Coordinates of C-alpha atoms in Angstrom, one line a residue:
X114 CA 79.2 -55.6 -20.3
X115 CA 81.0 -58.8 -18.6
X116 CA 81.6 -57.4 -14.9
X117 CA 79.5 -55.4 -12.6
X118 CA 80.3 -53.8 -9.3
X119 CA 76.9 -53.5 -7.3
X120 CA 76.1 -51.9 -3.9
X121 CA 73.3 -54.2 -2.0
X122 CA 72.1 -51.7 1.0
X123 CA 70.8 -52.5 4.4
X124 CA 67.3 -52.5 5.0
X125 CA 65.2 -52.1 8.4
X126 CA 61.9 -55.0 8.4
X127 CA 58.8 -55.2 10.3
X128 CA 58.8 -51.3 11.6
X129 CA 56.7 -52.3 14.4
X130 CA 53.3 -52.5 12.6
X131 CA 54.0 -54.1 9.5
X132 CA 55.5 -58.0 10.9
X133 CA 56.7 -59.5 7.6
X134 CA 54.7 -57.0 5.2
X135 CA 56.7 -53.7 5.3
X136 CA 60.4 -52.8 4.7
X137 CA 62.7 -49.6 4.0
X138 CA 65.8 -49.5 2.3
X139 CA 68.9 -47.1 4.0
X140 CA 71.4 -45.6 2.6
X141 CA 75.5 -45.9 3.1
X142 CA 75.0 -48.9 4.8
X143 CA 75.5 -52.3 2.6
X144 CA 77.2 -55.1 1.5
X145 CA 79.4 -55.0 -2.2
X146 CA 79.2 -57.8 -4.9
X147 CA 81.3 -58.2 -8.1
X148 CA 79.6 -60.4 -10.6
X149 CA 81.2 -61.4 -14.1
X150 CA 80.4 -63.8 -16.6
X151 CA 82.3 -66.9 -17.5
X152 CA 82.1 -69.7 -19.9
X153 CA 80.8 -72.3 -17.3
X154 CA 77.2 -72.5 -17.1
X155 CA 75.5 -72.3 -13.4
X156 CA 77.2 -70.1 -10.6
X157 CA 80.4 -70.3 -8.3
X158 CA 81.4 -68.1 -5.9
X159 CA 84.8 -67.0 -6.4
X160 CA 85.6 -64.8 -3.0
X161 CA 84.3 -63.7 0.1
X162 CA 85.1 -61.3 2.8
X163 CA 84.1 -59.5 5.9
X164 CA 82.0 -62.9 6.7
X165 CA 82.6 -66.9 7.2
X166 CA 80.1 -67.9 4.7
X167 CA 79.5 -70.9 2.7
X168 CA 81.2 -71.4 -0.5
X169 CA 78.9 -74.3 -1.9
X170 CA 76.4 -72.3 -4.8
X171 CA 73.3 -74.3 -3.0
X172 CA 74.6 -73.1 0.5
X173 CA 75.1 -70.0 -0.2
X174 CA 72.1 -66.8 -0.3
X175 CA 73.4 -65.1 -3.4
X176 CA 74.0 -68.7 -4.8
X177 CA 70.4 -69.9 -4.2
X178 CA 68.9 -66.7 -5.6
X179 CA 70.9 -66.5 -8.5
X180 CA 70.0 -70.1 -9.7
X181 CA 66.3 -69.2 -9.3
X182 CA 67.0 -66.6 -11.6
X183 CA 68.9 -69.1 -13.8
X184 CA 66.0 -71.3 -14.2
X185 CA 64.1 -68.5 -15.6
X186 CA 66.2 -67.4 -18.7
X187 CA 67.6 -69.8 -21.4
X188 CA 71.7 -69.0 -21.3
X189 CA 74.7 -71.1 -22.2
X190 CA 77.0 -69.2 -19.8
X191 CA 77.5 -68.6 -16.1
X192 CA 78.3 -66.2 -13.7
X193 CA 81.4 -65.8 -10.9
X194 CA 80.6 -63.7 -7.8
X195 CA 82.8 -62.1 -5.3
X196 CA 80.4 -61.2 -2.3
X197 CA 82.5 -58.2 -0.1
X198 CA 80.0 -58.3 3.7
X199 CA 80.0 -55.0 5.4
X200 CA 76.5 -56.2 7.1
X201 CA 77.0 -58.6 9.6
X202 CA 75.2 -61.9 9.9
X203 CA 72.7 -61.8 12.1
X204 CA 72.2 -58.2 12.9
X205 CA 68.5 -57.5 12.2
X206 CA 69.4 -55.2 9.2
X207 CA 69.0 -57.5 6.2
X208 CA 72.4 -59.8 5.8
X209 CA 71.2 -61.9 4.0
X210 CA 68.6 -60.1 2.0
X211 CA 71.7 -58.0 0.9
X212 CA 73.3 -60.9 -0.8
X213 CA 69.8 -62.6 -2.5
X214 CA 68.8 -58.8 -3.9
X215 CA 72.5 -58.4 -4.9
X216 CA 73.3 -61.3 -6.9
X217 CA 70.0 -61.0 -8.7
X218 CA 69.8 -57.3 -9.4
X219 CA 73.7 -57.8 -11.0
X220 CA 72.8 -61.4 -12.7
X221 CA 69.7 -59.0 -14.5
X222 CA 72.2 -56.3 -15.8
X223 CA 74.5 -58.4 -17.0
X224 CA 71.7 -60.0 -19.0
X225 CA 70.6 -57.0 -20.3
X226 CA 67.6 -56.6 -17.9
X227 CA 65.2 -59.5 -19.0
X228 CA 63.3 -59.0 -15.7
X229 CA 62.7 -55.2 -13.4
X230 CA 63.1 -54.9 -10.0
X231 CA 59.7 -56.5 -9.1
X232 CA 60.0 -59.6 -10.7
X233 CA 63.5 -59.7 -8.9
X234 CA 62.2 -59.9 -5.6
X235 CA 60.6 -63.6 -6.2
X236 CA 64.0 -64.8 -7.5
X237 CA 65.5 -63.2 -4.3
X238 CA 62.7 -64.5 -1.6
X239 CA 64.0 -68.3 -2.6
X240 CA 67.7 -66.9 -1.5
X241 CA 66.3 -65.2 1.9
X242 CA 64.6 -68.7 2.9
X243 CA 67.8 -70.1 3.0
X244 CA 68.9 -67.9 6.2
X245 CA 65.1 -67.5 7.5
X246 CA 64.0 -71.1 6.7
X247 CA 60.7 -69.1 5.0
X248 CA 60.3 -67.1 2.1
X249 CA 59.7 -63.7 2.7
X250 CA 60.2 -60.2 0.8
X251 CA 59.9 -57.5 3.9
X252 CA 63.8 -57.2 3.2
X253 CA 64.7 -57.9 -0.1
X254 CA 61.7 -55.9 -1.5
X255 CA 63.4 -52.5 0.0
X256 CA 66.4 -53.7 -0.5
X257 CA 66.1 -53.7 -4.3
X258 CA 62.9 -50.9 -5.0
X259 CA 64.4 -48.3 -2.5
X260 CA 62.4 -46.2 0.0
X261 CA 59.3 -48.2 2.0
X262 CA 57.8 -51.0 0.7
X263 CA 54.4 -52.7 1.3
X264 CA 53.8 -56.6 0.7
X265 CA 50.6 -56.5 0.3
X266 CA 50.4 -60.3 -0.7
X267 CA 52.6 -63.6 -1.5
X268 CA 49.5 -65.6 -3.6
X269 CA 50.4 -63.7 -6.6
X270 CA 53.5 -61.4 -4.9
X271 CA 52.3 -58.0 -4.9
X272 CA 54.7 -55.4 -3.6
X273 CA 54.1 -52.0 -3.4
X274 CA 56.7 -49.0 -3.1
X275 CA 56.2 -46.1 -1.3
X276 CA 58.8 -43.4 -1.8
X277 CA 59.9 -41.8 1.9
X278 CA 59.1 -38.1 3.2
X279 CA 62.5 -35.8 2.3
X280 CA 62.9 -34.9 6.1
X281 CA 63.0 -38.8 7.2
X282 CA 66.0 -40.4 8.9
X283 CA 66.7 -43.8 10.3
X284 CA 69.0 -44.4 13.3
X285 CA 70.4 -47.8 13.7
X286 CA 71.9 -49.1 17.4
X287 CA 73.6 -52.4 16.0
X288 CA 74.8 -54.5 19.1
X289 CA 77.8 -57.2 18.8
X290 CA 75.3 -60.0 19.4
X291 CA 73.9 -62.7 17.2
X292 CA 70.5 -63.1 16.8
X293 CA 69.1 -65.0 14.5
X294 CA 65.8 -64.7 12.1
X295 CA 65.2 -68.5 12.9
X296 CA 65.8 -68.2 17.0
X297 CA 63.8 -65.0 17.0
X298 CA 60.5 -66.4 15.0
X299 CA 60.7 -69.6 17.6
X300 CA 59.8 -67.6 20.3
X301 CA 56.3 -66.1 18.7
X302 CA 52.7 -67.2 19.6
X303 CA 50.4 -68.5 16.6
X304 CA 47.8 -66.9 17.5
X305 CA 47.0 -63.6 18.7
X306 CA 44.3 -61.8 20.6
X307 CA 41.8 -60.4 18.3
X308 CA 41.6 -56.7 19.9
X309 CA 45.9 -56.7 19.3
X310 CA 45.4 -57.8 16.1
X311 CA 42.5 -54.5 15.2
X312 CA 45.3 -52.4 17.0
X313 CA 47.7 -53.6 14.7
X314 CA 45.9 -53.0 11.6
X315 CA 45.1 -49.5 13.0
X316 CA 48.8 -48.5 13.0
X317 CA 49.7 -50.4 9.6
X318 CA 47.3 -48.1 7.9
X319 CA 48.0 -45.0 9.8
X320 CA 52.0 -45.9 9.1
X321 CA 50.9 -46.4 5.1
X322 CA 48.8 -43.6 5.7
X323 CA 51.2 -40.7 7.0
X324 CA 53.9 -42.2 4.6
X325 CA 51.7 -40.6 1.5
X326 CA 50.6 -37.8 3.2
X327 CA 53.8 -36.7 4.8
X328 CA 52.2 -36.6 8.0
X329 CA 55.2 -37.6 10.5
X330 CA 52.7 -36.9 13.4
X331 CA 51.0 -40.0 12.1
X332 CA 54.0 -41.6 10.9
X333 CA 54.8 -41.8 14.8
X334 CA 51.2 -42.3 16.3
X335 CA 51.3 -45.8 13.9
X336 CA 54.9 -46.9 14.7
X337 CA 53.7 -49.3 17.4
X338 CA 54.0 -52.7 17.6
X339 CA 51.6 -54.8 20.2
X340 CA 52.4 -58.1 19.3
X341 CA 55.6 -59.1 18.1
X342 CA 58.2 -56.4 20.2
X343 CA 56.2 -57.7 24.0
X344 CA 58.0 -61.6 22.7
X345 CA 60.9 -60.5 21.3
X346 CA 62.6 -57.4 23.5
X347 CA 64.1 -59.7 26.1
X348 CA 66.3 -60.9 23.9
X349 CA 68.0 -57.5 23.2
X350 CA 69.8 -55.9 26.4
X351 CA 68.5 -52.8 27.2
X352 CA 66.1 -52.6 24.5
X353 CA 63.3 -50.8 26.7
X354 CA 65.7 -48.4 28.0
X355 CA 67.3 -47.4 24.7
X356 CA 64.0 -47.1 23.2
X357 CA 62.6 -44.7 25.9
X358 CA 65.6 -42.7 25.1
X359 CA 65.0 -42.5 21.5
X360 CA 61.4 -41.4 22.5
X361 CA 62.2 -39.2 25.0
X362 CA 64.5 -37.4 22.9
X363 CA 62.2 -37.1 19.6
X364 CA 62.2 -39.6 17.5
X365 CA 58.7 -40.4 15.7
X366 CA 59.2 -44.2 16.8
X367 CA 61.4 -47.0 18.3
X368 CA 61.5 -50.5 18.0
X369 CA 63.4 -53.6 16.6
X370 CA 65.2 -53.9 13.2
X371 CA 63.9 -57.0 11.6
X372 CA 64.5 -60.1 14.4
X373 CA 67.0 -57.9 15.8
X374 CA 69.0 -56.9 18.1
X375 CA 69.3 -54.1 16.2
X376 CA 67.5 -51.3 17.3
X377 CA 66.1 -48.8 15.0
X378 CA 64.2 -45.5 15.4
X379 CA 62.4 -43.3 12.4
X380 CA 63.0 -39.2 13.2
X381 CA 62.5 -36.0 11.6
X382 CA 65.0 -34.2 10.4
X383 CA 69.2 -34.5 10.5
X384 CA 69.8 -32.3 13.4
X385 CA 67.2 -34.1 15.5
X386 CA 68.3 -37.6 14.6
X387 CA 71.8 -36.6 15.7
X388 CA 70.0 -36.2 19.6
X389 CA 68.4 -39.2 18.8
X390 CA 71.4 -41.7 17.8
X391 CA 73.6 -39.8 21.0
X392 CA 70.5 -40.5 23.3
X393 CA 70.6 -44.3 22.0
X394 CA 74.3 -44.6 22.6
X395 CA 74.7 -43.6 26.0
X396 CA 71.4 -45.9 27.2
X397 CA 73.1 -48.8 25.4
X398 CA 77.0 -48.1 26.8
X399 CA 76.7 -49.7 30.6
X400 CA 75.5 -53.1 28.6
X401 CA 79.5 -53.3 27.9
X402 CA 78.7 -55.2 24.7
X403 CA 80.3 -53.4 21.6
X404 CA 77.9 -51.7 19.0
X405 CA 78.1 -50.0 16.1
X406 CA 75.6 -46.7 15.4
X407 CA 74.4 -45.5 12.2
X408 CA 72.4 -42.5 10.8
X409 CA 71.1 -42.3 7.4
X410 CA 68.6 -41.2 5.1
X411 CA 66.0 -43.2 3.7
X412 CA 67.4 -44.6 -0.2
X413 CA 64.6 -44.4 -2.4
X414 CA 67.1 -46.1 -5.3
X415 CA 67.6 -49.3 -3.8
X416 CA 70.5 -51.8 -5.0
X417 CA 72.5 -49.9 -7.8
X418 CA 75.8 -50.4 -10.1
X419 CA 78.8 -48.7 -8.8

């Protein structure tokens, strides 16, 4: 096998409770890469569309990730890749996780799978820091393992994956603003009270908890967030009202997508989310900014040849 076509899927971070540690993967929704190997050792990126992103291999997410996988393995070849963006930059839904998971996950086939998904996720974190300016797997992790994942530390990475309840749905209210990971971490405190932070740790293991158990009662008690959504909302319009709307309407829980400004919120079953997303959508309309909606099921596979 010389050329692979992958499919590199969206991913919703943080889900209120678990800042930085917990992820899930959705399905439908992602970016497409085409990776081949060539003569030339190293990697060059050959095409790129649906975004204005850097050609230079050092510049570039996928480029970054795929040389950390590079220095791993002893090859005398390289690799081309097309990247084909059907996430947009800055959205809150994993961009640029899409493109470090992708190029690593079809780098791995092509060498006949030296490393699994796991190991993956270190080579992809170095790609991710490049957007973020910090390692971190809350994206990629989902974004290759599929369903929900836990990172449960960095100092060994130790990632967990935690396959979703069948009756689970994610809606997605994706506004036409730019907000970036880098702009959105400036505005948090260092430090945090110490009863938010026991609160906190309630819901992350309630969250965990229900996610095992199938317990969507719990799965909705824990989706709170009490210290990173109070410094973050104001820079979504009409984040408080769409979220009430979600609420009010059903859904398990609300709250931002990664740094946003996508909104997300977790429901129970199709015909319920369908409520949900309409609810969303006509809370968001008198902002008169442009946004996309989507509905999907949790993907418990994760990146995948197509």
């Amino acid at each position: 096998m010389n050329e692979i076509k992958v499919f590199c899927p969206a991913t919703i971070a943080n889900l209120n409770c678990g800042f930085d540690v917990m992820g899930l993967c959705l399905d439908g929704i992602g970016d497409q890469m085409v990776l081949r190997k060539v003569a030339e050792k190293g990697i060059k990126i050959t095409k790129i569309t649906g975004a204005e992103l850097p050609y230079q291999t050092e510049k570039n997410v996928a480029g970054v990730a795929g040389l950390a996988l590079l220095n791993s393995v002893d090859i005398d070849f390289g690799f081309e890749i097309e990247i084909h963006k059907k996430i947009k930059s800055g959205s809150g839904i994993g961009s640029s996780s899409a493109s470090a998971a992708g190029a690593v996950f079809g780098i791995n086939e092509l060498l006949g799978k030296p490393f699994t998904k796991h190991q993956l996720v270190d080579f992809a974190m170095k790609g991710e820091a490049i957007a973020s300016g910090c390692e971190h797997a809350d994206n990629v992790a989902p974004c290759l393992l599929g369903g929900f994942t836990l990172v449960r530390g960095y100092n060994p990475l130790d990632v967990i994956k935690i396959e979703s309840p069948s009756e689970l749905f994610a809606v997605v209210l994706h506004p036409h603003i730019e907000v970036k990971t880098a702009d959105a971490r400036a505005v948090l405190q260092p430090t945090i009270p110490l009863k938010n932070a026991i609160i906190q740790c309630g819901n992350l293991g309630g969250l965990i908890a229900g996610l095992y158990t199938n317990d969507y009662g719990l799965i909705g008690r824990s989706l709170q967030d009490v210290i990173i959504e109070p410094m973050r909302k104001h820079l979504i319009p009409n984040f408080d009202k769409v979220k009430n709307a979600a609420m009010i309407n059903g859904a398990l829980g609300a709250g931002i997508s990664g740094a946003g400004p996508s909104i997300f919120a977790l429901c129970k079953g199709e015909n319920s989310t369908q409520k949900i997303a309409l609810a969303m959508q006509e809370n968001f309309k008198n902002t008169k900014i442009a946004f996309d909606i989507h509905i999907s099921k949790i993907n418990d596979e994760g990146t995948k040849i197509i």
